[in-house]
Structures are given as C-alpha cells and as structure tokens.
Amino acid sequence: MKKLTMTLVLLMMLFSSFLITAEGVQEQAMAPAAVQQEQAKYVILLIGDGMSTAQIAAAEAYLGAQRGVMTSPMSFQSFTAQGLTTTYASDRFITDSAAAGTAIATGSKTYCGAISVDESGTPLKTLVEYAQDLDLATGIVSTTRITHATPAVFASHNVSRNEENDIAADMADSGVDYIAGGGYRNFIGADRGLKTKRTDGVDLISEMERQGYRSFVSESMTDTFRSWNPRAGEKVVALMGASHLDYAIDEAHQPTLAELTAKGIDLLSKDKDGFFLMVEGGRIDHACHANDGMTSIGDTLAFDEAVQVAAAFYQQHPNETLVVVTGDHETGGLTLGFAGTKYESAYGMLGDQSISYENYTYGEFAAYKAAHTVQDAAVTDLIPSLESNFGLYDMSESEIALLQSALERSLGGEVVKSTFADDYLLYGGYEPFVMEVTHILNRRAGLGWTSYSHTAVPIATFAIGQGSDAFMGYYDNTDIFTNISAIMGVDTL
Ligand SMILES: [Zn+2]
C-alpha cells in the first residue's frame, strides 16, 4: 500500500513539472513569431552612479519625513516596467563604474577600469556609436567630469579609466552632438586662465569649436548656458566645472542635472531621425563612498528631477520614446536601519544638514585645521559649526569622545590616506573628523553603512515607453544594452 502511495506521489510530481515545462516550451515556441519588436525614435538612459534600492528608499523616506508621511516615491517608481539587475565585472564580483558602464554601453563584460574595451584592449562598439550609424543625434550628460568612467564608456575607448586627457581627446573626435557636465580641466589649454590637466599645449575646446561646436566653459558661463536657446543641428560642449560639478546640497552656481538634461533634450529632439541621450547622476556614488547620507539623498533627488524632465518628454511622445532608469552598482553598503537605533528611524533630521562632507572638509574644517595644532584643537570650538551645518545638537559624551579622537587624528598629521587598518575602518581614507560627523548624524537618523567601496547587491532598473516590457524581471547589466539596442532598431549581429 505504502509503496503504491509513493509511486502515485512521484507520478503527480512528474506530471506537474512536465506541465510547467510543456507550458513553457509551448510559450517559447510561440513568442518569436508573434511579438514585433517595439521601436523607439527617442531613447533616454538615466544612470544613478552608486544608486541601488537603498539609495532610492533613503531619498523617498527622507522626502516622506519632510512631508509628514512614511515615504514619498521617486517619479520613476511609477514606471510600468521594473527589474533587478546584476552588475559583476569579468574580473571581480564587485564591479567598478568602468566595467559596469562598459557592460551597459556595449553589452560585454570586461575588467574593472576598462573604458569600452575588452580584455585584450579591443574597442567595443557603444550605444552612442550604433545610434550614430542610424543618424540619430547623440548626447552625454553627467554631474561628474565628463571624462569620468560612466560618461566615458559611451563616447571613448581606453584600456584605463585614468587616462582622462586621452579620453577627452577621444570625445572631442566622437561626433557626439551634446556633451555636458564637469571636467573642463582635461580639455582646455593653459592660456584660458583656468585650471588645466593638459600639458601637451592642446586646447580641445578650440579644436571642437573649429569643428563647429558651440562651447560653454566654466561656472562663469552658467547664465549664458541658461539663456541659450538650442537650434537644430547645433553641436554643443558645456563643461561647467574644472572637475566634478558640486553636490546638489551645496547649491553651487552651476546648471543642475535637470537643466543640463532639459537643454539636451531640447537640442537633440530637433533632429528629424531621433536621438539617444545618456544622463548620469554621477555623484550619488561619491557621497556614498564618503558615507554621507544626506548628500547622497540630495543628489538622488536631483537625479529624480532629471528623470522627471525625461518623463515629461515621454508624455509628449509616448509612441516614439523609451526612458530607462538604472544604476551601475551600489556604493557604501547603505541600509535603512542601524543597530544603535534598532527599529527606530528619524530621516527628517537629515534635513538639518546644509553642506556636503566635501565642502565642509575643504572649507570650514580646512580653515580650522590651518589655525590649530593637535595640542590646542578642541571639539568644543567646532560645536557651533556642527550645529549650524549638520544640526548636531545635544551631543552625548560618547559622541564628543568619538569626535575628539577623530579630531586628534585629523590634526595629528594622520594623513587622510591612513595606512592604519583601524583608521580605514573608522574613516575610509577621508578626513577623520568630518567622517565622524557624518557617521554620528547618519547613525542618529537610522542609516547604516558597511563599506567605503562599492558592493555587489543588485541594482533596480525602471523603464517606460516603447519596448519597456523588456526591462521586467531579473537580468544582467549587459541585457540593458541588448534591450536598448533592439528597441533602437540596431542590428548588432
Ligand atoms: Zn564609485
């Protein structure tokens, strides 16, 4: 009897799995014939560097706290297609932006540090180059130096992400119609009275102007850029900072990511064949490397404003547009919850921070360091500044003690790039005192960090418009290329 039951059970299991596979196979067989690949004339790809679900959720929780609700979703949360994406590189499970960017831009895995080349250094064709084959207008935008890894993989090829002068030269010859962001120092010569990293006497901006580009160089041209009305067929290079653009929280006199995106769409949409535009919120990553939660939130919200600009264009051209929002990897091991605050969270208090760790390090704190020694430096001197810049009131004895030992590290000539393992765990190679400040504020709010580097947790991808269904599910970052190229009508074979 017992044996009979077992046989019956086994048969039922076999029958049910057959059903699933039969169903699957059936489905498989049908799919290729039935579905006509939806095409898009306009493609906007927005990448939050270092942005995964934690960075998104932190920004939403902060916005919610500001509005008196539990959470307030980003605009792209309402996109119809959502998926999770793996990010590993060919030589490391935890990727860098160069390998991840190359995977998204070319569909190929490569080594960390590679700019759209394979392991042998052979260039890999990018979405921008495929778009140019289709006579689409093209654009790249970033809040980082435009020669930094993510924008670089779309418009240049190099065996090393560090060769930014060569990457700039590649970009100058790339034919890309709209190049906007930071990083004029890798393009300009020495006779402009501005900071330059070029020593070869070449001024790539002048060369691009000879090619017909209109140029906007440095913060001093921000108002000119804002009043510029794009005309069809114009080619533009707009580099509004020597290096990376400032963090949103620091409110510098520079165009925002949303403004750079809006001008780009305005210009490129005048092309009769359509366009491909890549927009990067590049400094979410930098803020998370430094474990500065509020600065990361500020740049994530600024990124969302750029997404809203793209979504508004989609609303005007729903049958011809694809908008994709993704990240290249997670940074910092950010999590919404911290041992010290157990089940509690208080993201609203982050709103009292009005400056980034970067501007505080190189501004007020640098001035304090210059005027003091390890013998006469005291946390009490800095309390007014911590209250006004970070909202750090009523500090406990243990918080003061942590700050005092960090201050001694900072003033004691313990150079930032400390070799002491303990120091690295505490301060991640950043200014010890400032790291302790943001750590205390983040812990009070209930934010936790596990690293000063990238992590390998999957990132979230969102899409709306033509062919967006392809972005549902669990897939790899190389599939983002495969989907976008198919929807753009590229024949990659
Ligand atoms: Zn990074």
Tab-separated table of C-alpha atoms and ligand atoms in Angstrom:
chain	number	residue	atom	x	y	z
A	1	MET	CA	0.000	0.000	0.000
A	2	LYS	CA	2.690	2.409	1.198
A	3	LYS	CA	4.790	1.728	-1.987
A	4	LEU	CA	1.700	2.455	-4.173
A	5	THR	CA	1.178	5.847	-2.465
A	6	MET	CA	4.854	6.753	-3.023
A	7	THR	CA	4.588	5.856	-6.737
A	8	LEU	CA	1.442	7.930	-7.041
A	9	VAL	CA	3.073	10.932	-5.374
A	10	LEU	CA	6.115	10.693	-7.638
A	11	LEU	CA	3.907	10.423	-10.725
A	12	MET	CA	1.962	13.510	-9.705
A	13	MET	CA	5.184	15.475	-9.206
A	14	LEU	CA	6.483	14.333	-12.635
A	15	PHE	CA	3.156	15.187	-14.285
A	16	SER	CA	3.066	18.677	-12.728
A	17	SER	CA	6.694	19.551	-13.735
A	18	PHE	CA	6.030	18.284	-17.243
A	19	LEU	CA	3.006	20.571	-17.326
A	20	ILE	CA	5.201	23.568	-16.404
A	21	THR	CA	7.918	22.764	-18.928
A	22	ALA	CA	5.356	21.807	-21.565
A	23	GLU	CA	3.615	25.096	-20.947
A	24	GLY	CA	6.971	26.910	-21.073
A	25	VAL	CA	8.094	25.225	-24.259
A	26	GLN	CA	4.739	25.881	-25.789
A	27	GLU	CA	5.085	29.532	-24.874
A	28	GLN	CA	8.699	29.651	-26.108
A	29	ALA	CA	7.749	28.235	-29.475
A	30	MET	CA	5.116	30.891	-29.987
A	31	ALA	CA	6.935	34.019	-28.831
A	32	PRO	CA	9.378	34.841	-31.695
A	33	ALA	CA	6.712	34.782	-34.421
A	34	ALA	CA	4.042	36.769	-32.515
A	35	VAL	CA	5.881	39.743	-30.941
A	36	GLN	CA	7.022	42.585	-33.242
A	37	GLN	CA	9.934	44.417	-31.520
A	38	GLU	CA	8.628	47.869	-30.499
A	39	GLN	CA	10.928	50.604	-31.808
A	40	ALA	CA	11.798	53.923	-30.228
A	41	LYS	CA	12.923	57.064	-32.089
A	42	TYR	CA	13.953	58.737	-28.857
A	43	VAL	CA	15.902	56.883	-26.149
A	44	ILE	CA	16.867	58.455	-22.821
A	45	LEU	CA	19.021	56.353	-20.489
A	46	LEU	CA	19.497	57.757	-16.982
A	47	ILE	CA	22.120	56.168	-14.710
A	48	GLY	CA	22.393	56.858	-10.990
A	49	ASP	CA	26.027	56.038	-10.218
A	50	GLY	CA	26.158	54.035	-6.985
A	51	MET	CA	22.345	54.061	-6.785
A	52	SER	CA	20.570	50.893	-5.746
A	53	THR	CA	17.294	50.292	-3.912
A	54	ALA	CA	18.729	51.561	-0.607
A	55	GLN	CA	19.752	54.924	-2.043
A	56	ILE	CA	16.323	55.277	-3.665
A	57	ALA	CA	14.479	54.243	-0.491
A	58	ALA	CA	16.549	56.622	1.660
A	59	ALA	CA	15.602	59.558	-0.581
A	60	GLU	CA	11.956	58.503	-0.505
A	61	ALA	CA	11.946	58.087	3.278
A	62	TYR	CA	13.585	61.493	3.705
A	63	LEU	CA	11.040	63.130	1.383
A	64	GLY	CA	8.280	61.342	3.288
A	65	ALA	CA	9.611	62.649	6.593
A	66	GLN	CA	9.677	66.179	5.130
A	67	ARG	CA	6.047	65.766	4.087
A	68	GLY	CA	4.840	64.035	7.235
A	69	VAL	CA	4.195	60.704	5.537
A	70	MET	CA	6.074	57.399	5.824
A	71	THR	CA	7.580	57.582	2.341
A	72	SER	CA	7.252	59.634	-0.878
A	73	PRO	CA	8.137	57.729	-4.065
A	74	MET	CA	10.508	58.941	-6.799
A	75	SER	CA	8.903	59.653	-10.181
A	76	PHE	CA	10.408	56.533	-11.764
A	77	GLN	CA	8.725	54.300	-9.201
A	78	SER	CA	5.589	54.720	-11.312
A	79	PHE	CA	7.313	53.463	-14.481
A	80	THR	CA	5.437	50.442	-15.827
A	81	ALA	CA	8.441	48.130	-16.109
A	82	GLN	CA	10.746	47.355	-13.189
A	83	GLY	CA	13.508	44.797	-12.741
A	84	LEU	CA	16.565	43.798	-10.767
A	85	THR	CA	19.972	43.770	-12.422
A	86	THR	CA	23.270	42.060	-11.641
A	87	THR	CA	26.448	44.104	-12.039
A	88	TYR	CA	29.540	41.889	-11.692
A	89	ALA	CA	32.619	42.523	-13.884
A	90	SER	CA	34.624	39.918	-15.792
A	91	ASP	CA	37.413	40.020	-13.208
A	92	ARG	CA	35.618	40.913	-9.967
A	93	PHE	CA	32.263	40.240	-8.324
A	94	ILE	CA	32.153	43.815	-7.010
A	95	THR	CA	32.409	45.980	-10.097
A	96	ASP	CA	33.678	49.497	-10.721
A	97	SER	CA	31.876	52.068	-12.854
A	98	ALA	CA	34.088	51.466	-15.887
A	99	ALA	CA	33.299	47.750	-16.210
A	100	ALA	CA	29.626	48.246	-15.305
A	101	GLY	CA	29.322	51.160	-17.702
A	102	THR	CA	31.001	49.189	-20.475
A	103	ALA	CA	28.520	46.338	-19.922
A	104	ILE	CA	25.562	48.758	-20.246
A	105	ALA	CA	27.033	50.717	-23.167
A	106	THR	CA	28.346	47.742	-25.207
A	107	GLY	CA	26.678	44.562	-23.890
A	108	SER	CA	30.034	42.998	-22.977
A	109	LYS	CA	31.603	42.113	-19.648
A	110	THR	CA	35.104	43.441	-19.179
A	111	TYR	CA	37.684	44.124	-16.464
A	112	CYS	CA	37.450	46.868	-13.836
A	113	GLY	CA	38.989	50.073	-15.161
A	114	ALA	CA	38.264	49.331	-18.837
A	115	ILE	CA	36.564	52.043	-20.924
A	116	SER	CA	34.554	50.189	-23.610
A	117	VAL	CA	37.374	47.801	-24.492
A	118	ASP	CA	37.538	44.051	-23.946
A	119	GLU	CA	40.177	42.134	-22.018
A	120	SER	CA	42.565	42.367	-24.969
A	121	GLY	CA	42.075	46.138	-25.208
A	122	THR	CA	39.996	45.886	-28.378
A	123	PRO	CA	37.355	48.631	-28.610
A	124	LEU	CA	33.743	47.517	-28.107
A	125	LYS	CA	31.043	49.354	-30.098
A	126	THR	CA	28.829	51.534	-27.907
A	127	LEU	CA	25.158	52.529	-27.965
A	128	VAL	CA	26.242	56.048	-28.994
A	129	GLU	CA	28.178	54.671	-31.986
A	130	TYR	CA	25.268	52.443	-33.009
A	131	ALA	CA	22.933	55.420	-32.696
A	132	GLN	CA	25.229	57.456	-34.947
A	133	ASP	CA	25.032	54.673	-37.541
A	134	LEU	CA	21.250	55.275	-37.512
A	135	ASP	CA	21.787	59.045	-37.981
A	136	LEU	CA	20.333	59.676	-34.545
A	137	ALA	CA	21.558	62.712	-32.643
A	138	THR	CA	23.528	61.766	-29.530
A	139	GLY	CA	24.284	63.255	-26.145
A	140	ILE	CA	26.070	62.501	-22.883
A	141	VAL	CA	25.479	64.375	-19.622
A	142	SER	CA	26.961	63.897	-16.155
A	143	THR	CA	27.461	65.676	-12.844
A	144	THR	CA	30.967	64.197	-12.764
A	145	ARG	CA	33.853	65.109	-15.052
A	146	ILE	CA	32.574	64.123	-18.480
A	147	THR	CA	35.780	62.076	-18.852
A	148	HIS	CA	34.889	60.048	-15.745
A	149	ALA	CA	34.154	56.321	-16.172
A	150	THR	CA	30.399	56.259	-16.861
A	151	PRO	CA	30.088	59.037	-19.471
A	152	ALA	CA	33.469	57.977	-20.901
A	153	VAL	CA	32.314	54.442	-21.818
A	154	PHE	CA	29.652	55.897	-24.121
A	155	ALA	CA	31.935	58.136	-26.187
A	156	SER	CA	35.514	56.869	-25.934
A	157	HIS	CA	37.672	53.766	-25.719
A	158	ASN	CA	40.649	53.294	-23.414
A	159	VAL	CA	42.382	50.459	-21.574
A	160	SER	CA	42.410	52.656	-18.441
A	161	ARG	CA	39.748	54.897	-16.940
A	162	ASN	CA	42.536	57.064	-15.516
A	163	GLU	CA	43.707	58.317	-18.916
A	164	GLU	CA	41.255	61.229	-18.813
A	165	ASN	CA	43.251	63.515	-21.121
A	166	ASP	CA	43.193	60.830	-23.807
A	167	ILE	CA	39.539	60.108	-23.107
A	168	ALA	CA	38.859	63.828	-23.594
A	169	ALA	CA	40.643	63.710	-26.955
A	170	ASP	CA	38.518	60.731	-27.982
A	171	MET	CA	35.366	62.620	-27.001
A	172	ALA	CA	36.440	65.681	-28.949
A	173	ASP	CA	36.542	63.453	-32.061
A	174	SER	CA	33.460	61.385	-31.197
A	175	GLY	CA	30.964	63.489	-33.124
A	176	VAL	CA	28.607	63.447	-30.112
A	177	ASP	CA	26.202	66.372	-30.562
A	178	TYR	CA	25.734	67.322	-26.917
A	179	ILE	CA	28.437	66.896	-24.267
A	180	ALA	CA	27.567	68.465	-20.912
A	181	GLY	CA	28.758	68.214	-17.322
A	182	GLY	CA	32.001	68.864	-15.452
A	183	GLY	CA	35.643	68.364	-16.281
A	184	TYR	CA	36.913	71.206	-18.487
A	185	ARG	CA	40.382	70.687	-16.926
A	186	ASN	CA	41.024	67.686	-19.236
A	187	PHE	CA	40.017	69.623	-22.350
A	188	ILE	CA	41.419	73.152	-22.140
A	189	GLY	CA	44.922	74.503	-22.719
A	190	ALA	CA	46.908	76.705	-20.358
A	191	ASP	CA	46.041	80.085	-21.898
A	192	ARG	CA	42.470	80.423	-20.603
A	193	GLY	CA	43.499	81.331	-17.047
A	194	LEU	CA	41.620	78.280	-15.806
A	195	LYS	CA	42.803	75.080	-14.132
A	196	THR	CA	44.022	72.504	-16.673
A	197	LYS	CA	45.389	68.963	-16.530
A	198	ARG	CA	46.731	69.117	-20.078
A	199	THR	CA	50.464	69.583	-20.546
A	200	ASP	CA	50.574	68.950	-24.301
A	201	GLY	CA	49.647	72.508	-25.243
A	202	VAL	CA	46.461	71.254	-26.877
A	203	ASP	CA	43.125	73.015	-26.310
A	204	LEU	CA	40.425	70.525	-27.272
A	205	ILE	CA	37.670	73.098	-26.842
A	206	SER	CA	39.262	75.282	-29.519
A	207	GLU	CA	39.556	72.229	-31.752
A	208	MET	CA	35.885	71.396	-31.165
A	209	GLU	CA	34.919	74.993	-31.947
A	210	ARG	CA	36.765	74.618	-35.247
A	211	GLN	CA	34.583	71.549	-35.845
A	212	GLY	CA	31.541	73.796	-35.342
A	213	TYR	CA	30.812	73.150	-31.679
A	214	ARG	CA	29.364	75.920	-29.559
A	215	SER	CA	31.121	75.908	-26.180
A	216	PHE	CA	30.270	76.855	-22.603
A	217	VAL	CA	33.264	76.546	-20.303
A	218	SER	CA	33.261	77.089	-16.500
A	219	GLU	CA	30.762	78.280	-13.903
A	220	SER	CA	31.139	81.829	-15.239
A	221	MET	CA	29.061	80.749	-18.273
A	222	THR	CA	26.173	79.303	-16.265
A	223	ASP	CA	23.822	82.206	-17.001
A	224	THR	CA	24.812	82.217	-20.675
A	225	PHE	CA	24.084	78.495	-20.819
A	226	ARG	CA	20.715	79.029	-19.124
A	227	SER	CA	19.691	81.684	-21.635
A	228	TRP	CA	20.885	79.672	-24.637
A	229	ASN	CA	18.077	78.555	-26.971
A	230	PRO	CA	19.134	75.399	-28.824
A	231	ARG	CA	18.851	75.451	-32.627
A	232	ALA	CA	18.509	72.403	-34.849
A	233	GLY	CA	21.811	70.874	-35.884
A	234	GLU	CA	23.885	72.685	-33.268
A	235	LYS	CA	26.721	70.771	-31.624
A	236	VAL	CA	27.427	71.808	-28.067
A	237	VAL	CA	30.091	71.187	-25.425
A	238	ALA	CA	29.174	72.582	-21.992
A	239	LEU	CA	31.693	71.891	-19.217
A	240	MET	CA	30.565	73.915	-16.240
A	241	GLY	CA	33.283	72.970	-13.715
A	242	ALA	CA	37.024	72.194	-13.699
A	243	SER	CA	36.364	68.768	-12.205
A	244	HIS	CA	33.133	67.215	-10.895
A	245	LEU	CA	30.137	69.531	-10.541
A	246	ASP	CA	29.234	70.362	-6.966
A	247	TYR	CA	26.812	68.263	-4.958
A	248	ALA	CA	23.201	69.427	-5.098
A	249	ILE	CA	23.228	70.109	-1.328
A	250	ASP	CA	25.976	72.722	-1.835
A	251	GLU	CA	23.854	74.728	-4.329
A	252	ALA	CA	26.725	75.971	-6.447
A	253	HIS	CA	26.238	78.455	-9.296
A	254	GLN	CA	26.184	75.678	-11.866
A	255	PRO	CA	23.350	74.250	-14.017
A	256	THR	CA	21.539	71.405	-12.275
A	257	LEU	CA	21.372	67.927	-13.790
A	258	ALA	CA	17.724	68.596	-14.687
A	259	GLU	CA	18.723	71.794	-16.548
A	260	LEU	CA	21.551	70.027	-18.412
A	261	THR	CA	19.072	67.282	-19.353
A	262	ALA	CA	16.346	69.698	-20.455
A	263	LYS	CA	18.702	71.630	-22.763
A	264	GLY	CA	19.988	68.357	-24.171
A	265	ILE	CA	16.514	67.052	-24.969
A	266	ASP	CA	15.515	70.427	-26.396
A	267	LEU	CA	18.525	70.355	-28.740
A	268	LEU	CA	18.558	66.679	-29.735
A	269	SER	CA	14.790	66.390	-30.236
A	270	LYS	CA	15.158	68.804	-33.133
A	271	ASP	CA	16.872	66.035	-35.105
A	272	LYS	CA	14.386	64.531	-37.596
A	273	ASP	CA	15.760	60.986	-37.144
A	274	GLY	CA	15.571	60.966	-33.326
A	275	PHE	CA	18.184	60.746	-30.599
A	276	PHE	CA	19.990	58.739	-27.924
A	277	LEU	CA	20.836	60.588	-24.683
A	278	MET	CA	22.699	59.253	-21.632
A	279	VAL	CA	22.309	61.204	-18.386
A	280	GLU	CA	24.312	60.318	-15.291
A	281	GLY	CA	23.694	61.326	-11.702
A	282	GLY	CA	27.340	60.622	-11.079
A	283	ARG	CA	27.959	61.831	-7.569
A	284	ILE	CA	25.482	59.709	-5.649
A	285	ASP	CA	28.391	57.294	-5.764
A	286	HIS	CA	30.897	59.797	-4.396
A	287	ALA	CA	28.636	60.753	-1.489
A	288	CYS	CA	28.121	57.082	-0.640
A	289	HIS	CA	31.867	56.365	-0.799
A	290	ALA	CA	32.120	59.020	1.924
A	291	ASN	CA	29.131	57.581	3.824
A	292	ASP	CA	27.381	60.972	3.665
A	293	GLY	CA	23.685	60.026	3.645
A	294	MET	CA	22.140	63.474	3.222
A	295	THR	CA	24.472	64.435	0.374
A	296	SER	CA	23.588	61.151	-1.356
A	297	ILE	CA	19.888	61.902	-0.827
A	298	GLY	CA	20.333	65.403	-2.244
A	299	ASP	CA	21.921	64.093	-5.434
A	300	THR	CA	19.343	61.291	-5.719
A	301	LEU	CA	16.533	63.871	-5.565
A	302	ALA	CA	18.375	65.989	-8.165
A	303	PHE	CA	18.666	62.861	-10.326
A	304	ASP	CA	14.929	62.297	-9.969
A	305	GLU	CA	14.298	65.851	-11.199
A	306	ALA	CA	16.276	64.984	-14.336
A	307	VAL	CA	14.184	61.815	-14.723
A	308	GLN	CA	11.044	63.954	-14.479
A	309	VAL	CA	12.325	66.067	-17.393
A	310	ALA	CA	12.794	62.889	-19.450
A	311	ALA	CA	9.386	61.554	-18.373
A	312	ALA	CA	7.733	64.822	-19.429
A	313	PHE	CA	9.247	64.393	-22.909
A	314	TYR	CA	7.950	60.807	-22.966
A	315	GLN	CA	4.469	62.101	-22.090
A	316	GLN	CA	4.632	64.301	-25.200
A	317	HIS	CA	5.908	61.461	-27.442
A	318	PRO	CA	4.622	58.233	-25.822
A	319	ASN	CA	4.662	56.151	-29.020
A	320	GLU	CA	8.198	57.038	-30.005
A	321	THR	CA	10.113	57.239	-26.718
A	322	LEU	CA	11.843	54.862	-24.315
A	323	VAL	CA	13.083	56.082	-20.934
A	324	VAL	CA	15.279	53.765	-18.850
A	325	VAL	CA	16.459	54.492	-15.296
A	326	THR	CA	19.125	52.297	-13.729
A	327	GLY	CA	22.248	52.259	-11.585
A	328	ASP	CA	25.692	50.852	-12.355
A	329	HIS	CA	26.347	49.374	-8.868
A	330	GLU	CA	25.575	50.082	-5.214
A	331	THR	CA	28.040	52.118	-3.159
A	332	GLY	CA	28.705	52.105	0.596
A	333	GLY	CA	26.554	49.167	1.599
A	334	LEU	CA	23.866	51.638	2.644
A	335	THR	CA	20.985	50.245	4.620
A	336	LEU	CA	17.871	51.752	6.236
A	337	GLY	CA	18.308	50.553	9.773
A	338	PHE	CA	21.132	50.703	12.297
A	339	ALA	CA	21.948	48.642	15.408
A	340	GLY	CA	22.107	51.734	17.581
A	341	THR	CA	18.595	52.855	16.678
A	342	LYS	CA	17.132	49.333	16.491
A	343	TYR	CA	13.645	49.610	14.912
A	344	GLU	CA	13.528	53.392	15.040
A	345	SER	CA	14.367	55.817	12.219
A	346	ALA	CA	14.441	59.624	12.044
A	347	TYR	CA	15.297	60.620	8.477
A	348	GLY	CA	13.760	64.059	8.907
A	349	MET	CA	16.721	65.195	10.996
A	350	LEU	CA	18.980	64.814	7.949
A	351	GLY	CA	17.279	67.942	6.647
A	352	ASP	CA	19.350	69.984	9.128
A	353	GLN	CA	22.489	69.173	7.160
A	354	SER	CA	23.111	72.002	4.696
A	355	ILE	CA	26.608	71.223	3.404
A	356	SER	CA	28.375	68.182	1.942
A	357	TYR	CA	31.270	66.440	3.730
A	358	GLU	CA	33.388	67.678	0.760
A	359	ASN	CA	32.651	71.386	1.118
A	360	TYR	CA	32.931	71.173	4.912
A	361	THR	CA	36.291	69.334	4.662
A	362	TYR	CA	37.818	71.806	2.201
A	363	GLY	CA	36.032	74.840	3.648
A	364	GLU	CA	35.397	75.491	7.362
A	365	PHE	CA	37.286	72.469	8.643
A	366	ALA	CA	40.366	73.122	6.496
A	367	ALA	CA	40.428	76.666	7.919
A	368	TYR	CA	40.169	75.307	11.456
A	369	LYS	CA	42.972	72.812	10.825
A	370	ALA	CA	45.197	75.534	9.446
A	371	ALA	CA	44.723	77.611	12.601
A	372	HIS	CA	45.193	74.867	15.189
A	373	THR	CA	47.536	72.131	16.320
A	374	VAL	CA	46.754	68.725	17.846
A	375	GLN	CA	47.590	70.256	21.226
A	376	ASP	CA	45.102	73.165	21.138
A	377	ALA	CA	42.324	71.683	18.957
A	378	ALA	CA	39.074	71.014	20.840
A	379	VAL	CA	35.697	69.721	19.731
A	380	THR	CA	34.019	72.449	21.787
A	381	ASP	CA	35.455	75.005	19.313
A	382	LEU	CA	33.572	73.294	16.499
A	383	ILE	CA	30.207	72.661	18.159
A	384	PRO	CA	28.590	75.872	16.827
A	385	SER	CA	29.720	74.917	13.321
A	386	LEU	CA	28.400	71.352	13.714
A	387	GLU	CA	25.060	72.673	14.952
A	388	SER	CA	24.660	75.188	12.113
A	389	ASN	CA	25.940	72.937	9.279
A	390	PHE	CA	24.747	69.494	10.399
A	391	GLY	CA	22.035	70.116	13.004
A	392	LEU	CA	24.134	68.154	15.525
A	393	TYR	CA	22.689	69.434	18.798
A	394	ASP	CA	22.817	67.908	22.286
A	395	MET	CA	25.783	65.655	21.683
A	396	SER	CA	26.278	62.812	24.125
A	397	GLU	CA	29.534	62.191	25.976
A	398	SER	CA	30.313	59.208	23.740
A	399	GLU	CA	29.688	61.276	20.595
A	400	ILE	CA	32.011	64.005	21.912
A	401	ALA	CA	34.656	61.379	22.736
A	402	LEU	CA	34.446	59.917	19.220
A	403	LEU	CA	34.778	63.392	17.722
A	404	GLN	CA	37.719	64.280	19.977
A	405	SER	CA	39.750	61.217	18.948
A	406	ALA	CA	38.852	61.823	15.279
A	407	LEU	CA	39.902	65.472	15.644
A	408	GLU	CA	43.255	64.363	17.040
A	409	ARG	CA	43.629	62.016	14.074
A	410	SER	CA	42.877	64.861	11.692
A	411	LEU	CA	45.116	67.410	13.396
A	412	GLY	CA	47.797	64.883	14.291
A	413	GLY	CA	49.003	64.804	10.749
A	414	GLU	CA	47.494	61.362	10.293
A	415	VAL	CA	47.232	61.954	6.602
A	416	VAL	CA	43.830	61.148	5.226
A	417	LYS	CA	45.047	58.101	3.308
A	418	SER	CA	45.819	56.369	6.592
A	419	THR	CA	47.632	53.068	6.471
A	420	PHE	CA	46.237	52.005	9.852
A	421	ALA	CA	43.627	49.336	9.193
A	422	ASP	CA	41.583	50.605	12.129
A	423	ASP	CA	41.647	54.114	10.724
A	424	TYR	CA	40.441	52.859	7.407
A	425	LEU	CA	37.531	51.065	9.048
A	426	LEU	CA	36.667	54.213	11.000
A	427	TYR	CA	37.284	56.895	8.388
A	428	GLY	CA	37.661	55.143	4.998
A	429	GLY	CA	40.589	57.273	3.890
A	430	TYR	CA	38.590	60.501	4.330
A	431	GLU	CA	39.173	63.387	6.768
A	432	PRO	CA	38.695	61.599	10.111
A	433	PHE	CA	36.833	64.410	11.913
A	434	VAL	CA	34.386	65.003	9.072
A	435	MET	CA	33.786	61.268	8.652
A	436	GLU	CA	32.903	61.023	12.336
A	437	VAL	CA	30.483	63.942	11.977
A	438	THR	CA	28.507	62.373	9.116
A	439	HIS	CA	28.643	58.960	10.775
A	440	ILE	CA	27.134	60.376	14.001
A	441	LEU	CA	24.389	62.177	12.079
A	442	ASN	CA	23.622	59.116	9.916
A	443	ARG	CA	23.514	56.797	12.946
A	444	ARG	CA	21.107	59.160	14.729
A	445	ALA	CA	18.836	59.063	11.666
A	446	GLY	CA	18.987	55.255	11.485
A	447	LEU	CA	21.186	54.849	8.384
A	448	GLY	CA	23.895	52.158	8.340
A	449	TRP	CA	26.949	51.750	6.102
A	450	THR	CA	29.041	48.605	5.613
A	451	SER	CA	31.741	49.928	3.278
A	452	TYR	CA	33.556	52.905	1.697
A	453	SER	CA	33.638	50.993	-1.582
A	454	HIS	CA	31.101	49.504	-3.968
A	455	THR	CA	29.061	46.426	-3.135
A	456	ALA	CA	27.589	43.659	-5.261
A	457	VAL	CA	23.938	43.911	-4.326
A	458	PRO	CA	21.767	44.001	-7.470
A	459	ILE	CA	20.506	47.354	-8.635
A	460	ALA	CA	16.986	48.321	-9.716
A	461	THR	CA	16.071	49.184	-13.316
A	462	PHE	CA	12.934	51.063	-14.363
A	463	ALA	CA	11.549	51.702	-17.850
A	464	ILE	CA	8.618	53.314	-19.580
A	465	GLY	CA	7.591	53.674	-23.204
A	466	GLN	CA	8.349	51.752	-26.366
A	467	GLY	CA	9.604	48.246	-25.647
A	468	SER	CA	9.803	48.896	-21.913
A	469	ASP	CA	8.345	45.467	-21.061
A	470	ALA	CA	11.755	44.039	-21.872
A	471	PHE	CA	13.050	45.553	-18.625
A	472	MET	CA	10.874	43.469	-16.341
A	473	GLY	CA	12.394	40.598	-14.398
A	474	TYR	CA	15.838	39.665	-13.125
A	475	TYR	CA	18.662	40.066	-15.608
A	476	ASP	CA	22.224	41.237	-16.107
A	477	ASN	CA	23.533	44.737	-16.883
A	478	THR	CA	24.630	43.532	-20.330
A	479	ASP	CA	20.917	42.930	-21.055
A	480	ILE	CA	20.267	46.647	-20.711
A	481	PHE	CA	22.390	47.103	-23.847
A	482	THR	CA	20.649	44.210	-25.607
A	483	ASN	CA	17.209	45.633	-24.885
A	484	ILE	CA	18.007	49.244	-25.751
A	485	SER	CA	19.846	48.369	-28.958
A	486	ALA	CA	16.947	46.168	-30.117
A	487	ILE	CA	14.402	48.900	-29.321
A	488	MET	CA	16.544	51.487	-31.144
A	489	GLY	CA	16.459	49.172	-34.158
A	490	VAL	CA	20.163	48.423	-34.102
A	491	ASP	CA	21.346	45.309	-35.845
A	492	THR	CA	24.176	44.262	-33.547
A	493	LEU	CA	24.859	40.988	-35.344
B	1	ZN	ZN	32.298	54.517	-7.106
